[in-house]
């Protein structure tokens, strides 16, 4: 019976890893297909002004793009078509190309205007008599005063990867199930194989075994986050210009209000680290629960309830869901509270922490929600590991359920 259970768990683990990898590749492949179709749709070599539209953002370049976009739109609208689908005509495809550049330039314009306005307001409000309010605005002025390299080009790697990170709930769900399986298997295998007595007979052996098992579990959590990221960005290396990895995140609409000076490569690293931290906290929780039992079914059920239930609740209570439904407004406040403490939000919405600056009043000093969340989860993981160690080595471990 024990062998059958182990065999089925191993199959589930392998299947889960394959799902994580191929689902991530699937997301990446969809972006790859779209990019290749755009490249084949129309030849822009005859458009001599097209190259002039690309480069660092400036008002002059914005005016040029606006004028050319309007010109190409008029050319398309004035042409008399007999085809059923005039949107497949070369004129329309050229217009789309310029329209895409216009949307990129418009984002740059919004970023520049927003940052200038924020700096202007912060410079005025930093002289407030309220100490915390003054400190917040002083920090805001410093963050938004730094120059951001705004560029206009027809590449879409930044939008593609940011978009993939925002729709990875299924992969996160599968990975949480894998963490439950691994944590239960590592700490319950001693009882299935009858080796717990041997481990328990040596005091040093107990502590070392716990450390090794925990290190393996935590290493698996980190590798799972890396696998997820690699699969999601894998095909993005096959199209576009590699210089896009240096693009500031403010070059897409999602990050217009972001104060963080990160490029695409740094964004990928930060999101991967935040997700890994969330996985680490969860697997620490799962291992401590597994330590208290001798049979698979009970810790498996408890950990599944915590992992899947917690992730599902965070997704349900997310701000976007509440905004779309327009009814359960109080859930948005609950989600904002959970974001400061929950590892589930680090897993499913790590990119959301970088969207804007969210300060908290900590002893009259402004501290970002991102910093508080990371610190709380690191402390939480350390506390859980500290609790799990005596649970594992003490004598009552032999009397587990």
PDB file of C-alpha atoms in Angstrom, residues 16-120:
ATOM      1  CA  UNK A  16       3.037  18.737 -12.048  1.00  0.00           C
ATOM      2  CA  UNK A  17       6.568  19.716 -13.066  1.00  0.00           C
ATOM      3  CA  UNK A  18       5.734  19.047 -16.704  1.00  0.00           C
ATOM      4  CA  UNK A  19       2.537  21.096 -16.431  1.00  0.00           C
ATOM      5  CA  UNK A  20       4.463  23.980 -14.861  1.00  0.00           C
ATOM      6  CA  UNK A  21       7.059  23.953 -17.617  1.00  0.00           C
ATOM      7  CA  UNK A  22       4.801  23.439 -20.622  1.00  0.00           C
ATOM      8  CA  UNK A  23       2.123  25.833 -19.432  1.00  0.00           C
ATOM      9  CA  UNK A  24       4.783  28.528 -19.039  1.00  0.00           C
ATOM     10  CA  UNK A  25       6.133  27.704 -22.499  1.00  0.00           C
ATOM     11  CA  UNK A  26       2.574  27.876 -23.854  1.00  0.00           C
ATOM     12  CA  UNK A  27       2.189  31.445 -22.573  1.00  0.00           C
ATOM     13  CA  UNK A  28       5.543  32.353 -24.088  1.00  0.00           C
ATOM     14  CA  UNK A  29       4.634  30.650 -27.383  1.00  0.00           C
ATOM     15  CA  UNK A  30       1.462  32.729 -27.730  1.00  0.00           C
ATOM     16  CA  UNK A  31       3.537  35.913 -27.501  1.00  0.00           C
ATOM     17  CA  UNK A  32       6.047  34.453 -29.970  1.00  0.00           C
ATOM     18  CA  UNK A  33       3.315  33.681 -32.531  1.00  0.00           C
ATOM     19  CA  UNK A  34       1.817  37.166 -32.249  1.00  0.00           C
ATOM     20  CA  UNK A  35       5.209  38.787 -32.715  1.00  0.00           C
ATOM     21  CA  UNK A  36       6.052  36.664 -35.765  1.00  0.00           C
ATOM     22  CA  UNK A  37       2.690  37.413 -37.352  1.00  0.00           C
ATOM     23  CA  UNK A  38       3.264  41.134 -36.857  1.00  0.00           C
ATOM     24  CA  UNK A  39       6.698  40.880 -38.439  1.00  0.00           C
ATOM     25  CA  UNK A  40       5.309  39.095 -41.525  1.00  0.00           C
ATOM     26  CA  UNK A  41       2.194  41.236 -41.874  1.00  0.00           C
ATOM     27  CA  UNK A  42       3.834  44.126 -43.700  1.00  0.00           C
ATOM     28  CA  UNK A  43       7.259  45.219 -44.937  1.00  0.00           C
ATOM     29  CA  UNK A  44       8.159  48.615 -43.468  1.00  0.00           C
ATOM     30  CA  UNK A  45      11.395  49.062 -45.437  1.00  0.00           C
ATOM     31  CA  UNK A  46       9.662  51.363 -47.900  1.00  0.00           C
ATOM     32  CA  UNK A  47       8.535  53.599 -45.024  1.00  0.00           C
ATOM     33  CA  UNK A  48      11.587  55.832 -44.695  1.00  0.00           C
ATOM     34  CA  UNK A  49      10.085  57.837 -41.825  1.00  0.00           C
ATOM     35  CA  UNK A  50       9.407  54.738 -39.753  1.00  0.00           C
ATOM     36  CA  UNK A  51      12.939  54.488 -38.391  1.00  0.00           C
ATOM     37  CA  UNK A  52      12.899  58.179 -37.498  1.00  0.00           C
ATOM     38  CA  UNK A  53       9.945  57.515 -35.193  1.00  0.00           C
ATOM     39  CA  UNK A  54      11.975  55.179 -32.995  1.00  0.00           C
ATOM     40  CA  UNK A  55      14.466  56.192 -30.340  1.00  0.00           C
ATOM     41  CA  UNK A  56      14.501  58.166 -27.121  1.00  0.00           C
ATOM     42  CA  UNK A  57      11.275  59.974 -26.318  1.00  0.00           C
ATOM     43  CA  UNK A  58      11.023  63.668 -27.148  1.00  0.00           C
ATOM     44  CA  UNK A  59       8.204  66.076 -27.934  1.00  0.00           C
ATOM     45  CA  UNK A  60       9.521  66.430 -31.471  1.00  0.00           C
ATOM     46  CA  UNK A  61       9.421  62.666 -32.030  1.00  0.00           C
ATOM     47  CA  UNK A  62       5.945  62.517 -30.488  1.00  0.00           C
ATOM     48  CA  UNK A  63       4.702  65.162 -32.946  1.00  0.00           C
ATOM     49  CA  UNK A  64       6.263  63.267 -35.850  1.00  0.00           C
ATOM     50  CA  UNK A  65       4.576  60.003 -34.869  1.00  0.00           C
ATOM     51  CA  UNK A  66       1.235  61.751 -34.376  1.00  0.00           C
ATOM     52  CA  UNK A  67       1.393  63.380 -37.800  1.00  0.00           C
ATOM     53  CA  UNK A  68       2.418  60.166 -39.581  1.00  0.00           C
ATOM     54  CA  UNK A  69      -0.245  58.118 -37.786  1.00  0.00           C
ATOM     55  CA  UNK A  70      -2.958  60.559 -38.826  1.00  0.00           C
ATOM     56  CA  UNK A  71      -1.616  60.568 -42.383  1.00  0.00           C
ATOM     57  CA  UNK A  72      -1.646  56.770 -42.653  1.00  0.00           C
ATOM     58  CA  UNK A  73      -5.150  56.662 -41.194  1.00  0.00           C
ATOM     59  CA  UNK A  74      -6.395  59.096 -43.853  1.00  0.00           C
ATOM     60  CA  UNK A  75      -4.736  57.075 -46.605  1.00  0.00           C
ATOM     61  CA  UNK A  76      -6.501  53.944 -45.435  1.00  0.00           C
ATOM     62  CA  UNK A  77      -9.904  55.596 -44.978  1.00  0.00           C
ATOM     63  CA  UNK A  78      -9.814  57.379 -48.331  1.00  0.00           C
ATOM     64  CA  UNK A  79      -9.043  54.257 -50.312  1.00  0.00           C
ATOM     65  CA  UNK A  80     -12.026  52.553 -51.958  1.00  0.00           C
ATOM     66  CA  UNK A  81     -11.938  48.868 -51.033  1.00  0.00           C
ATOM     67  CA  UNK A  82     -13.776  46.024 -52.683  1.00  0.00           C
ATOM     68  CA  UNK A  83     -12.399  43.303 -50.433  1.00  0.00           C
ATOM     69  CA  UNK A  84     -14.484  41.764 -47.708  1.00  0.00           C
ATOM     70  CA  UNK A  85     -11.759  42.406 -45.119  1.00  0.00           C
ATOM     71  CA  UNK A  86     -10.095  45.766 -45.865  1.00  0.00           C
ATOM     72  CA  UNK A  87      -8.246  45.519 -42.537  1.00  0.00           C
ATOM     73  CA  UNK A  88      -5.929  43.020 -44.242  1.00  0.00           C
ATOM     74  CA  UNK A  89      -4.819  45.613 -46.771  1.00  0.00           C
ATOM     75  CA  UNK A  90      -1.220  46.874 -46.739  1.00  0.00           C
ATOM     76  CA  UNK A  91      -2.411  50.412 -45.994  1.00  0.00           C
ATOM     77  CA  UNK A  92      -4.232  49.327 -42.875  1.00  0.00           C
ATOM     78  CA  UNK A  93      -1.308  47.211 -41.668  1.00  0.00           C
ATOM     79  CA  UNK A  94       1.050  50.144 -42.106  1.00  0.00           C
ATOM     80  CA  UNK A  95      -1.391  52.322 -40.200  1.00  0.00           C
ATOM     81  CA  UNK A  96      -1.423  49.742 -37.388  1.00  0.00           C
ATOM     82  CA  UNK A  97       2.354  49.873 -37.165  1.00  0.00           C
ATOM     83  CA  UNK A  98       2.338  53.629 -36.719  1.00  0.00           C
ATOM     84  CA  UNK A  99      -0.586  53.406 -34.340  1.00  0.00           C
ATOM     85  CA  UNK A 100       1.394  51.015 -32.140  1.00  0.00           C
ATOM     86  CA  UNK A 101       4.311  53.454 -32.070  1.00  0.00           C
ATOM     87  CA  UNK A 102       1.867  56.205 -31.159  1.00  0.00           C
ATOM     88  CA  UNK A 103       0.561  54.166 -28.211  1.00  0.00           C
ATOM     89  CA  UNK A 104       4.144  53.637 -27.003  1.00  0.00           C
ATOM     90  CA  UNK A 105       4.924  57.338 -27.386  1.00  0.00           C
ATOM     91  CA  UNK A 106       1.726  58.264 -25.558  1.00  0.00           C
ATOM     92  CA  UNK A 107       2.748  56.099 -22.607  1.00  0.00           C
ATOM     93  CA  UNK A 108       6.108  57.889 -22.506  1.00  0.00           C
ATOM     94  CA  UNK A 109       4.312  61.236 -22.585  1.00  0.00           C
ATOM     95  CA  UNK A 110       2.060  60.183 -19.693  1.00  0.00           C
ATOM     96  CA  UNK A 111       5.017  58.955 -17.640  1.00  0.00           C
ATOM     97  CA  UNK A 112       6.917  62.198 -18.120  1.00  0.00           C
ATOM     98  CA  UNK A 113       3.897  64.371 -17.286  1.00  0.00           C
ATOM     99  CA  UNK A 114       2.977  62.258 -14.253  1.00  0.00           C
ATOM    100  CA  UNK A 115       6.473  62.261 -12.775  1.00  0.00           C
ATOM    101  CA  UNK A 116       6.850  66.012 -13.267  1.00  0.00           C
ATOM    102  CA  UNK A 117       3.536  66.635 -11.533  1.00  0.00           C
ATOM    103  CA  UNK A 118       4.369  64.293  -8.652  1.00  0.00           C
ATOM    104  CA  UNK A 119       7.752  65.937  -8.087  1.00  0.00           C
ATOM    105  CA  UNK A 120       6.144  69.372  -8.189  1.00  0.00           C
TER     106      UNK A 120
END
